[in-house]
mmCIF file of C-alpha atoms in Angstrom:
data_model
loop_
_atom_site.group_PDB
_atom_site.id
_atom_site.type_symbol
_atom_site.label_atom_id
_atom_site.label_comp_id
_atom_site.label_asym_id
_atom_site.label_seq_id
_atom_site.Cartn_x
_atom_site.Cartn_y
_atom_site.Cartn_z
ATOM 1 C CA UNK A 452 -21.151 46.724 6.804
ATOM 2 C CA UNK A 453 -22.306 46.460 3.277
ATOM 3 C CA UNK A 454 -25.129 44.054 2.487
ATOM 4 C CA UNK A 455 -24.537 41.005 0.415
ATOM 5 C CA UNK A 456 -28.195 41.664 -0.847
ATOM 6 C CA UNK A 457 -27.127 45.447 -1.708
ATOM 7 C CA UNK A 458 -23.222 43.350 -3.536
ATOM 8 C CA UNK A 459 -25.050 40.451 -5.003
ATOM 9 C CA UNK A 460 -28.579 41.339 -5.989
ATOM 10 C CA UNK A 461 -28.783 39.707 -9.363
ATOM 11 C CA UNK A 462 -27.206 36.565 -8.247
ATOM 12 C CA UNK A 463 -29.282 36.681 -4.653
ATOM 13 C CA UNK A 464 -32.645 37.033 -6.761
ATOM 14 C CA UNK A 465 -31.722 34.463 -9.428
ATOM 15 C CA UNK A 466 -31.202 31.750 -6.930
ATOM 16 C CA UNK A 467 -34.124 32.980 -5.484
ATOM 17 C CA UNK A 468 -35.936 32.344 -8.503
ATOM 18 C CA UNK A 469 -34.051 28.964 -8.996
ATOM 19 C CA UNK A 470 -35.560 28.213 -5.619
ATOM 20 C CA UNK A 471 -39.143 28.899 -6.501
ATOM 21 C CA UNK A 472 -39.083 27.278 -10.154
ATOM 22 C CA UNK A 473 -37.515 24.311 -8.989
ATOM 23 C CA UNK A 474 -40.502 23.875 -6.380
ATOM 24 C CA UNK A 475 -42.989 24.226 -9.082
ATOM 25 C CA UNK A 476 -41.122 21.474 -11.373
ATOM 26 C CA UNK A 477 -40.932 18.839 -8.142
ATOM 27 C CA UNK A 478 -44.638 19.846 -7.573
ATOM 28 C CA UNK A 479 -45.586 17.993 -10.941
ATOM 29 C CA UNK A 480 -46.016 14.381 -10.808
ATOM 30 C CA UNK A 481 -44.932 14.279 -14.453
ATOM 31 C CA UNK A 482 -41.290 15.309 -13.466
ATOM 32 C CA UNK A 483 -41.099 11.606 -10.906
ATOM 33 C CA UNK A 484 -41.689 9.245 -13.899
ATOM 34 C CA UNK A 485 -37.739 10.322 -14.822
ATOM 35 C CA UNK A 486 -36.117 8.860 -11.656
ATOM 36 C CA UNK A 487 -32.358 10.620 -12.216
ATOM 37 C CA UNK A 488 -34.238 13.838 -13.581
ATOM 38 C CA UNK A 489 -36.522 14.244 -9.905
ATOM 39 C CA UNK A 490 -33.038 13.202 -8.130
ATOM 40 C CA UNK A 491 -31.271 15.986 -9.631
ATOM 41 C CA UNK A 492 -33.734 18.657 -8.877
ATOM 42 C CA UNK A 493 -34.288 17.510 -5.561
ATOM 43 C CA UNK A 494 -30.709 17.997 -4.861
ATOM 44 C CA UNK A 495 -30.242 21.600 -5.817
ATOM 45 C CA UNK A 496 -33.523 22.276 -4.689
ATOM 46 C CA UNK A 497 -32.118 21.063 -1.441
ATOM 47 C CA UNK A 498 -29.226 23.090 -1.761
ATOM 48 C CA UNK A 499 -30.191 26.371 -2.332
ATOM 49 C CA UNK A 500 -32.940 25.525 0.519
ATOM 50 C CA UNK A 501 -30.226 27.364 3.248
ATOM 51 C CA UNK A 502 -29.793 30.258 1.273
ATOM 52 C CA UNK A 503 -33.397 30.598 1.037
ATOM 53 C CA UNK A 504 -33.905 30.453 4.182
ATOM 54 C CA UNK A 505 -31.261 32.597 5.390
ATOM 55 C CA UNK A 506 -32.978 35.331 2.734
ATOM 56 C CA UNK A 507 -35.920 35.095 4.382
ATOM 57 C CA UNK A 508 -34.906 35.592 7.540
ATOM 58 C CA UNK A 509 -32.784 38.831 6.767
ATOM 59 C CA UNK A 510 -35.808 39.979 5.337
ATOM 60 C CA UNK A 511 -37.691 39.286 8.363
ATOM 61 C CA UNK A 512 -35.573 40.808 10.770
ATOM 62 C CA UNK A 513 -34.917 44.030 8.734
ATOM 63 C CA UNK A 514 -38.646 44.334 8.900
ATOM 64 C CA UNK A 515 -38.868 43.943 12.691
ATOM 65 C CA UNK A 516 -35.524 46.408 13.387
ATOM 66 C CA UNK A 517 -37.919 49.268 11.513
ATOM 67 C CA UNK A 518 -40.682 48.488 13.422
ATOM 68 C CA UNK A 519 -39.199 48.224 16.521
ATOM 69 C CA UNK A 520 -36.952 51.806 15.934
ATOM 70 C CA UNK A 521 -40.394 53.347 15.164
ATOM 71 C CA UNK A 522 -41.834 52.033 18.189
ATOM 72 C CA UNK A 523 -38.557 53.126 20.268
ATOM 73 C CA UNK A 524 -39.635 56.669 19.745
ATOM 74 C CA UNK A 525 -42.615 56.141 22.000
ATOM 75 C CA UNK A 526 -41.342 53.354 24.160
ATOM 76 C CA UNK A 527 -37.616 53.337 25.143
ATOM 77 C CA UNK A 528 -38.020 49.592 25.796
ATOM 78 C CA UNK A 529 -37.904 48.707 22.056
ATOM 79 C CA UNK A 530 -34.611 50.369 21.802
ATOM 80 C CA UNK A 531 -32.804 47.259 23.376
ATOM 81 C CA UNK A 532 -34.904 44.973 21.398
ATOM 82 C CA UNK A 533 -33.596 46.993 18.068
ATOM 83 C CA UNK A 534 -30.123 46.493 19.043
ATOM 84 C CA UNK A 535 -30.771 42.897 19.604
ATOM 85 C CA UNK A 536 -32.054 42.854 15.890
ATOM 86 C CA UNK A 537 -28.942 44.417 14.827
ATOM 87 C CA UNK A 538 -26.403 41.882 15.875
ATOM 88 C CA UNK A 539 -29.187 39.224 14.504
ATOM 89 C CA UNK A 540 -29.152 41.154 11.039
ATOM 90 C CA UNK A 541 -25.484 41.519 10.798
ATOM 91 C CA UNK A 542 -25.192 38.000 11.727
ATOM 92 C CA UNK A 543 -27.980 36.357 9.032
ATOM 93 C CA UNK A 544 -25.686 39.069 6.596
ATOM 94 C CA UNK A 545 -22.608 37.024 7.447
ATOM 95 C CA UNK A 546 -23.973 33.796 6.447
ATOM 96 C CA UNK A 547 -25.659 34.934 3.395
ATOM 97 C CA UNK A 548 -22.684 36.029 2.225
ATOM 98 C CA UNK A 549 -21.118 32.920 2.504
ATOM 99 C CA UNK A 550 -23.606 31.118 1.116
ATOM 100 C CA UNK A 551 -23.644 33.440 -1.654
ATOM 101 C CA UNK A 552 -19.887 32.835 -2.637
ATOM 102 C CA UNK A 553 -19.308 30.817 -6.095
ATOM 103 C CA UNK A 554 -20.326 27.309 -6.165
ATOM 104 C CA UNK A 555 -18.675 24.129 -6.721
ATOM 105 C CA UNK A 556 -20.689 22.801 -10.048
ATOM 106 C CA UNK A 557 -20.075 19.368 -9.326
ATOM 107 C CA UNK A 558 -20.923 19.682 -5.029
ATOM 108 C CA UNK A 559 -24.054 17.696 -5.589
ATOM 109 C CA UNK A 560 -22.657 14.691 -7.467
ATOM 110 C CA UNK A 561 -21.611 11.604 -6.312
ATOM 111 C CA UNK A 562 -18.154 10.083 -5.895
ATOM 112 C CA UNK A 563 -15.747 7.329 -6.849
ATOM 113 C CA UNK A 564 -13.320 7.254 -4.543
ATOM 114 C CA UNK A 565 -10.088 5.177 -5.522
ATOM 115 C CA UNK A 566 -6.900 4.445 -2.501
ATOM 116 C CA UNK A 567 -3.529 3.364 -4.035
ATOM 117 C CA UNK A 568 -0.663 1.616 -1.854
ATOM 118 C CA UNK A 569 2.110 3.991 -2.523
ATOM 119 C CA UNK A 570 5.649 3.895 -0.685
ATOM 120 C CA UNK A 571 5.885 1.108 2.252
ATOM 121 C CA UNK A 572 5.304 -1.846 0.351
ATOM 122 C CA UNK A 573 3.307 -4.013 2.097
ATOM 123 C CA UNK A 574 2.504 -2.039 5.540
ATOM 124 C CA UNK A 575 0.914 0.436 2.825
ATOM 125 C CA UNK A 576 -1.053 -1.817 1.541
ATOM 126 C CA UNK A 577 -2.571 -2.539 5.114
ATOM 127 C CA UNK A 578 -3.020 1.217 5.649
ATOM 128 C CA UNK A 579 -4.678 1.130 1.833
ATOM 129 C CA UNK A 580 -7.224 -1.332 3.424
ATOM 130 C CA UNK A 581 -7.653 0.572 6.580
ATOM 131 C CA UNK A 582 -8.205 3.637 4.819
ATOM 132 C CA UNK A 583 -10.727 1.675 2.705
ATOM 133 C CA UNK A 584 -12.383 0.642 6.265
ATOM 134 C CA UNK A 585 -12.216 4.104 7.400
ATOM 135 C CA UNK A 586 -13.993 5.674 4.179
ATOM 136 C CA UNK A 587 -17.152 2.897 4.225
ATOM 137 C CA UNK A 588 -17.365 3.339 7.782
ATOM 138 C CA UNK A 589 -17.853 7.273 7.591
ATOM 139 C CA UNK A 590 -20.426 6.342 4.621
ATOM 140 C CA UNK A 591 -22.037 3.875 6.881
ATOM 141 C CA UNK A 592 -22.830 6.983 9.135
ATOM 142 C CA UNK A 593 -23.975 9.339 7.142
ATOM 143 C CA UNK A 594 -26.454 7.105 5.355
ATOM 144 C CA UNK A 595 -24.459 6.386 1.960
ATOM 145 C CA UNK A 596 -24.400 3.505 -0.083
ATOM 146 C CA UNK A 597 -21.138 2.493 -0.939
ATOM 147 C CA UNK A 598 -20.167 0.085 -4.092
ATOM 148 C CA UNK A 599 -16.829 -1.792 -4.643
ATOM 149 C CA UNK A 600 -15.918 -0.883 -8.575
ATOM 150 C CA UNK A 601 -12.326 -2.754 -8.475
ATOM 151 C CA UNK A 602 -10.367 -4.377 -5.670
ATOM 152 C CA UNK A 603 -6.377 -5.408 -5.893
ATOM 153 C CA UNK A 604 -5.673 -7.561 -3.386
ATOM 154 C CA UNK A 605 -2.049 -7.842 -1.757
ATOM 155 C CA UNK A 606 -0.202 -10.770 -0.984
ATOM 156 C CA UNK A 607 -0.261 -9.858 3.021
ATOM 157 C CA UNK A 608 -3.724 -8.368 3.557
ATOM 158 C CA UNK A 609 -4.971 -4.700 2.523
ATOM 159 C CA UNK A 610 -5.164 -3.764 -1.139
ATOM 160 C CA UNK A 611 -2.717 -2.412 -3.506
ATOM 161 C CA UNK A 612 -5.364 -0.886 -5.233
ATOM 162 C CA UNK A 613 -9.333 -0.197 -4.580
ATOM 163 C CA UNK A 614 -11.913 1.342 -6.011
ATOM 164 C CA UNK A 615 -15.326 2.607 -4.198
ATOM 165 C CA UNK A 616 -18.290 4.089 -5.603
ATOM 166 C CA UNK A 617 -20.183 6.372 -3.192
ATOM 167 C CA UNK A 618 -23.465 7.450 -3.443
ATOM 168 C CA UNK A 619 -26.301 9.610 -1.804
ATOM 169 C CA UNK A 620 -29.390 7.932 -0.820
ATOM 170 C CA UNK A 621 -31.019 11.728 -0.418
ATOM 171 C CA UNK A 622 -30.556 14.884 -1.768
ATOM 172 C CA UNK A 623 -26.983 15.271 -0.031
ATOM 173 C CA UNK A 624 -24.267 15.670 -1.950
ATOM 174 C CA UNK A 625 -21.591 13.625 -1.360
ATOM 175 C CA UNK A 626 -18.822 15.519 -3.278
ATOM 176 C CA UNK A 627 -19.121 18.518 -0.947
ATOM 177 C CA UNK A 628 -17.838 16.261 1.591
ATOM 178 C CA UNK A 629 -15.554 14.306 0.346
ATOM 179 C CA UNK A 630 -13.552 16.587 -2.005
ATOM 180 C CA UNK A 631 -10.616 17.921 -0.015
ATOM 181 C CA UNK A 632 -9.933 14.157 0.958
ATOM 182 C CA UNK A 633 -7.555 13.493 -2.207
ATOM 183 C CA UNK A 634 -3.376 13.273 -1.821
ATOM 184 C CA UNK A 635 -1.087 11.608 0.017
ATOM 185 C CA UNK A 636 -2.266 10.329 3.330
ATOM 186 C CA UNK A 637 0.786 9.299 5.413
ATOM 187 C CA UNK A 638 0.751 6.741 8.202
ATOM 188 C CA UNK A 639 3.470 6.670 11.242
ATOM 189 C CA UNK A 640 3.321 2.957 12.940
ATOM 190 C CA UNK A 641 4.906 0.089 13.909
ATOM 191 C CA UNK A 642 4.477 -2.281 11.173
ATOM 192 C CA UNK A 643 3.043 -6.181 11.825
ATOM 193 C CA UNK A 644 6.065 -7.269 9.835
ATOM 194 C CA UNK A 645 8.504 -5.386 12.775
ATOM 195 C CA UNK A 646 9.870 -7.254 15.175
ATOM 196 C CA UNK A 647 12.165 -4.944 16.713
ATOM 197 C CA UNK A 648 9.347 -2.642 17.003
ATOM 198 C CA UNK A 649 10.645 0.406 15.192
ATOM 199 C CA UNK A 650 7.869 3.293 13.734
ATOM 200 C CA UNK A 651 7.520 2.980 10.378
ATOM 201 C CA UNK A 652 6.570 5.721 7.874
ATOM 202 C CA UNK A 653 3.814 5.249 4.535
ATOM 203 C CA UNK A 654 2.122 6.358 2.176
ATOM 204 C CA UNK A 655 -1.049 5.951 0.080
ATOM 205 C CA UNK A 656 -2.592 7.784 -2.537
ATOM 206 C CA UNK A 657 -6.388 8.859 -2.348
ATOM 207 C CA UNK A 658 -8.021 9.939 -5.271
ATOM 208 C CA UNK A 659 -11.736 11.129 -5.202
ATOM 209 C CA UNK A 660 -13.551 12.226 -8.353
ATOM 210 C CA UNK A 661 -17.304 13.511 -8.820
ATOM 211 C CA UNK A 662 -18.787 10.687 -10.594
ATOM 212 C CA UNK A 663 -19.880 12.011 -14.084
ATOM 213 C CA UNK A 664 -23.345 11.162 -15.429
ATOM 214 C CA UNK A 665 -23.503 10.163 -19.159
ATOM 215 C CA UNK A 666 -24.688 14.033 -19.615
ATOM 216 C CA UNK A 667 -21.262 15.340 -18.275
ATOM 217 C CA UNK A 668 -18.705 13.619 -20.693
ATOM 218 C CA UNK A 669 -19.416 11.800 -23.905
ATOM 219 C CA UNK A 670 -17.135 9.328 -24.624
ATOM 220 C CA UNK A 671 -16.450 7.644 -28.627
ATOM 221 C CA UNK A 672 -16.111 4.271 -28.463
ATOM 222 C CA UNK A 673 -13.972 4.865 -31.154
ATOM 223 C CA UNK A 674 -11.782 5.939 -28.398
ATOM 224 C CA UNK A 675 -11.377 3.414 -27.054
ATOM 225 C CA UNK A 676 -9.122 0.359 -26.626
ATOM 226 C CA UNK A 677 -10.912 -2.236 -24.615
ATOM 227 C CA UNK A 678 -8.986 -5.503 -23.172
ATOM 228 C CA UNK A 679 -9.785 -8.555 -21.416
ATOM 229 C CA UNK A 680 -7.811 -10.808 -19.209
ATOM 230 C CA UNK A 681 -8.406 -13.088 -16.094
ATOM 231 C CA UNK A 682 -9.023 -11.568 -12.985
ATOM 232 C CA UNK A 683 -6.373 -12.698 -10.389
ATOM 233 C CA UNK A 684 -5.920 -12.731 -6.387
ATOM 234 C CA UNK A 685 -3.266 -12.100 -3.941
ATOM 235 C CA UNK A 686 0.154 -12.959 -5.535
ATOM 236 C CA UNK A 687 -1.377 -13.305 -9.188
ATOM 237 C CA UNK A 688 -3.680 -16.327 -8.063
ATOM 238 C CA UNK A 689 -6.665 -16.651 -10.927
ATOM 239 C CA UNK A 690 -10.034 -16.325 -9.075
ATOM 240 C CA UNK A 691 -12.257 -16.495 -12.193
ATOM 241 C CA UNK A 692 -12.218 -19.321 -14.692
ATOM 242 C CA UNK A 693 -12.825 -16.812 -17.851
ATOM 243 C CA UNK A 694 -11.262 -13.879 -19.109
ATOM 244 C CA UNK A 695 -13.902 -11.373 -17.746
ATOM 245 C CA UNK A 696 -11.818 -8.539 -16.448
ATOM 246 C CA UNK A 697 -11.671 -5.709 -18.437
ATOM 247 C CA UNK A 698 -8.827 -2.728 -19.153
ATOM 248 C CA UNK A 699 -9.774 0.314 -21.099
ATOM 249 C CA UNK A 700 -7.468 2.711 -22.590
ATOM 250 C CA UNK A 701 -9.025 5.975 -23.544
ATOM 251 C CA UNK A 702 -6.559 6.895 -26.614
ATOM 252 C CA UNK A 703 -6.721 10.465 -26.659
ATOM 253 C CA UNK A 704 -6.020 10.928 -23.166
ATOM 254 C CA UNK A 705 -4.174 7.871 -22.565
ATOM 255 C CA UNK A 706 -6.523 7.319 -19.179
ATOM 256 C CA UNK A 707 -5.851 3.994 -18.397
ATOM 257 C CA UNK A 708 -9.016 1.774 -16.122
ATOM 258 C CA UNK A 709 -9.878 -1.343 -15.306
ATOM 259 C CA UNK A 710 -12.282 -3.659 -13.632
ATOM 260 C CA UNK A 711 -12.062 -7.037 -12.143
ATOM 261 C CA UNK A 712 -14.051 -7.518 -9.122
ATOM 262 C CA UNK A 713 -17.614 -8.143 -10.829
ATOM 263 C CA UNK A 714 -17.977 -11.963 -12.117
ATOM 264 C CA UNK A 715 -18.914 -11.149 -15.957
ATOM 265 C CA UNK A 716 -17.347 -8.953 -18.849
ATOM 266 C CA UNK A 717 -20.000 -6.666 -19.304
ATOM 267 C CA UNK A 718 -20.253 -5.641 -15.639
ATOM 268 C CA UNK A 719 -16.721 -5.066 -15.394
ATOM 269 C CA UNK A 720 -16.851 -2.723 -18.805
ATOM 270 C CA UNK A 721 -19.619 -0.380 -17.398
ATOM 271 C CA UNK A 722 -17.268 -0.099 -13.858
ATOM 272 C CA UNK A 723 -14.281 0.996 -15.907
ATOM 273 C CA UNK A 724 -16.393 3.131 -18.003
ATOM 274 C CA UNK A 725 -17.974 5.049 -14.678
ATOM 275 C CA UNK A 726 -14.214 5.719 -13.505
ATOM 276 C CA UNK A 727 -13.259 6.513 -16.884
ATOM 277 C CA UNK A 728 -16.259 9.220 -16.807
ATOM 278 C CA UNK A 729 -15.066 10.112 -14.036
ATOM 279 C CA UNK A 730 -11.603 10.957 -14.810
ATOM 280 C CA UNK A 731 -12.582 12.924 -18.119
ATOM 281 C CA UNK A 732 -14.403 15.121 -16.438
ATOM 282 C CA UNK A 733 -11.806 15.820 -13.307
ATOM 283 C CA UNK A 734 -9.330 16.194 -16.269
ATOM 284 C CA UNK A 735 -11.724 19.101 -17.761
ATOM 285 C CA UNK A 736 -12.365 20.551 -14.737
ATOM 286 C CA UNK A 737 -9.139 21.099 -13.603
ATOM 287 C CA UNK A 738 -8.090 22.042 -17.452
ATOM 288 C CA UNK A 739 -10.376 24.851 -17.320
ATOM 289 C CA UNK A 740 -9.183 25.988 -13.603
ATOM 290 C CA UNK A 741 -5.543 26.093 -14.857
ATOM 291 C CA UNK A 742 -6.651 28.018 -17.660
ATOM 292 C CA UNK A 743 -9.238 30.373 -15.609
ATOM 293 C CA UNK A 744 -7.730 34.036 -14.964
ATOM 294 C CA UNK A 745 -9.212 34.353 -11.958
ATOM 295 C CA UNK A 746 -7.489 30.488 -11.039
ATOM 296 C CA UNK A 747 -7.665 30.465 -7.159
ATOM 297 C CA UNK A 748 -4.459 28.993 -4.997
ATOM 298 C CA UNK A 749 -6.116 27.243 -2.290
ATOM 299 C CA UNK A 750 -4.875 25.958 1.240
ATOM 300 C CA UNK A 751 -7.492 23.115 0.441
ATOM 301 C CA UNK A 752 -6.531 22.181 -2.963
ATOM 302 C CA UNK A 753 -7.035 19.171 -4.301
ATOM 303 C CA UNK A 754 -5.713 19.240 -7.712
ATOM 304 C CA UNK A 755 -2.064 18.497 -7.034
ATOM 305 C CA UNK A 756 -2.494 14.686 -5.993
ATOM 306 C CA UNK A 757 1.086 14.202 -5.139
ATOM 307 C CA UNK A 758 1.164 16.753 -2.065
ATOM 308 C CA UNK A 759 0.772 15.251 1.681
ATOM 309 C CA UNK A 760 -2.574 16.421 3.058
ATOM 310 C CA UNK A 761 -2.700 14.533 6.270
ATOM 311 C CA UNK A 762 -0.355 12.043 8.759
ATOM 312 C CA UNK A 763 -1.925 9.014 11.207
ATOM 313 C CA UNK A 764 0.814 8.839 13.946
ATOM 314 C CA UNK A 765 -0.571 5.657 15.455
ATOM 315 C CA UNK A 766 1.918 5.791 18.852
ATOM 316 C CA UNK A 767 0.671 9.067 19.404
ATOM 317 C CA UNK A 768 -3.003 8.367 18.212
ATOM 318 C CA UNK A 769 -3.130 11.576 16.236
ATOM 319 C CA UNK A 770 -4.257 12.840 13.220
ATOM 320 C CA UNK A 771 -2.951 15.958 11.462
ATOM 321 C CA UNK A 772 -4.060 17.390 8.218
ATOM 322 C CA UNK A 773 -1.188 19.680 7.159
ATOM 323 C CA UNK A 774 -3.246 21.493 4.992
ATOM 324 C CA UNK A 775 -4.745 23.635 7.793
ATOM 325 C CA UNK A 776 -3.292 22.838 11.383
ATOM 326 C CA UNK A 777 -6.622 20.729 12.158
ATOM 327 C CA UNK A 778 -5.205 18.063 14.613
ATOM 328 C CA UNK A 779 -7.166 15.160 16.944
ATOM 329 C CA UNK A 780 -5.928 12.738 19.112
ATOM 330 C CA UNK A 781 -8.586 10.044 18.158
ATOM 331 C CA UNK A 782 -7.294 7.992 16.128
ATOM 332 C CA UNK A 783 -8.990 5.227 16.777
ATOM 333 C CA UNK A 784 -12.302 6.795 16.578
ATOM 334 C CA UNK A 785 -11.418 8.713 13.011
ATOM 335 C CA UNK A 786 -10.752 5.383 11.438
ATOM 336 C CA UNK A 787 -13.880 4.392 12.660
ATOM 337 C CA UNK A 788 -15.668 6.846 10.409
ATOM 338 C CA UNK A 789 -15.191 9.992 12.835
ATOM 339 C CA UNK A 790 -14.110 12.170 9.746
ATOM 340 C CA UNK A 791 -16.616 15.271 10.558
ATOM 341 C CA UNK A 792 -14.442 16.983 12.637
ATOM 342 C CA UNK A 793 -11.628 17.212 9.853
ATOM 343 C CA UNK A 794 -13.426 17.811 7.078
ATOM 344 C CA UNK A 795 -15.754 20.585 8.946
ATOM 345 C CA UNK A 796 -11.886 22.359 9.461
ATOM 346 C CA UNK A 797 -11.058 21.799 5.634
ATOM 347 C CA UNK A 798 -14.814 23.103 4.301
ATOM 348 C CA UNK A 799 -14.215 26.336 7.083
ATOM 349 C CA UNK A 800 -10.728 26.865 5.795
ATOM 350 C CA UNK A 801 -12.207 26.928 2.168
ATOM 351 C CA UNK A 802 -15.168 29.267 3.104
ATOM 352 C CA UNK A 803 -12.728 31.969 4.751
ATOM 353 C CA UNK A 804 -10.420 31.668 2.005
ATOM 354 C CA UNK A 805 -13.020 32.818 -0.316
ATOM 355 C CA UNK A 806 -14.734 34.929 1.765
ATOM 356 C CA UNK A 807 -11.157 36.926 1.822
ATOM 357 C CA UNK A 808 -10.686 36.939 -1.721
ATOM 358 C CA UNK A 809 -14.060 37.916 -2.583
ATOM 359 C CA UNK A 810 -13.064 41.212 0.205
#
């Protein structure tokens, strides 16, 4: 088995010496009086911190396996410990070289996270807010903060349209998590409104995006078309007195976002503008992957929205992402927040995939 050390020895040693550089910078005090400059360097320095690791134990154990086959020449008792070292070597080479595959550039940035009622009128609405439910819950476990950038009531309950910003209060990035969660999400129940008690099929749209930083996308204001308007309730009821919601219309693009839920005009402007970030740089991103030659088709895709990734079958409290066979018959406890188990499947299914185009 070739080494990924012996495939990959420029890239192994230059994250290597990423590693070590980034140690010195956090070591200076001067680097903590920029708050989002420490943040960022904490995070990669956190995530290269496995690789390193890993390194350092291949290194380790190829040391001991020559020491112990030198010492197997004079005591046959060290030949059993060698082999042991072998299968730990060829294991530690396994995960290096999945830790050495390419990176996602934005898998340490933040999210905004938007859920659209789609087909099923009202009952997907519901499902919108349960989905909404499900998504703060599972930030609520993993230490998060959550932030509500736009909310669209409906006229029965749920939301036609929401808008979450999510955000790591550590050096986790929440992107690597979240990013296979976008498409159709499709729910199989027996609406509230039934009263014959048939199943019912929905849908609603999930959208995630890696929240840009002012760094990632510069936007002209001469760009852009900014409106105002009142904000309004369930059923086009005014909740707000002045005309502080805001719509932006990024002309170039034709991106269209808007804010109501905060109570002035000027908070409402910079929540449109973080989505419309947002959606810029999604829009490059996936520009440049259509463009790429070496464009990967992936089982885990996220950049057609309009495909169905995953169906709740509420009489049969299961869940089934389509995208890779995962299934769970939880229900309850995934819309709780349980999402680990799924999106473990979808980040394994990713790994191999690359790990067999990279063969």
């Amino acid at each position: 088995m070739s080494s990924p050390t012996d495939a990959a020895p420029d890239r192994l040693r230059g994250l290597l010496d990423e590693h070590a550089a980034l140690e010195t910078e956090l070591a200076d005090p001067a680097v903590h009086a920029d708050a989002a400059r420490a943040r960022r360097l904490g995070r990669r320095y956190a995530q290269l911190a496995p690789l390193v690791e890993t390194a350092r134990a291949l290194d380790a154990a190829r040391d001991d396996l020559s020491a112990a086959l030198e010492l197997a020449t004079e005591d046959p008792s060290f030949a059993e410990e060698a082999r042991g070292l072998e299968v730990r070597i060829e294991e530690l080479t396994d995960r290096l070289r999945s830790q050495l595959l390419p990176e996602d550039p934005d898998d340490d940035k933040d999210v905004i996270l938007e859920i659209k009622a789609g087909e099923g009128g009202a009952e997907s609405a519901l499902f919108a807010g349960d989905l909404l439910r499900m998504y703060l819950r599972y930030a609520e476990r993993r230490g998060w903060a959550t932030e509500v950038l736009d909310a669209v009531p409906a006229d029965l309950g749920g939301y036609k349209d929401v808008s979450i910003a999510v955000k790591s209060r550590t050096d986790e990035g929440i992107w690597s998590r979240l990013k296979f969660e976008g498409g159709v999400h499709r729910v199989q129940r027996v609406p509230v409104t039934e009263s014959q008690g048939r199943i019912h099929t929905s849908a609603v749209g999930v959208l995630v995006l890696p929240e840009a930083e002012e760094v990632d996308v510069t936007v002209d204001p001469n760009d852009l078309r900014i409106d105002v308007f009142r904000s309004s309730g369930p059923g086009g009821q005014s909740v707000n007195t002045t005309d502080s919601a805001v719509r932006i219309t990024h002309l170039p693009t034709g991106i269209v976002v808007s804010s109501q839920n905060e109570k002035s005009q000027l908070q409402n402007r910079e929540s449109a503008l973080r989505v419309l970030r947002s959606r810029l740089l999604a829009a490059a991103r996936e520009e440049a992957a259509a463009t790429a030659s070496d464009q990967r088709r992936s089982q885990v895709r996220t950049v057609d929205r309009s495909e169905r990734v995953r169906t709740y079958n509420f009489p049969e409290s299961r869940l089934s992402d389509h995208r890779v066979g995962f299934k769970a018959h939880n229900l309850d406890q995934v819309l709780d927040g349980e999402l680990d188990p799924v999106i473990d499947a979808l980040t394994r299914a990713h790994t191999a995939e690359l790990l067999a185009a990279g063969s």
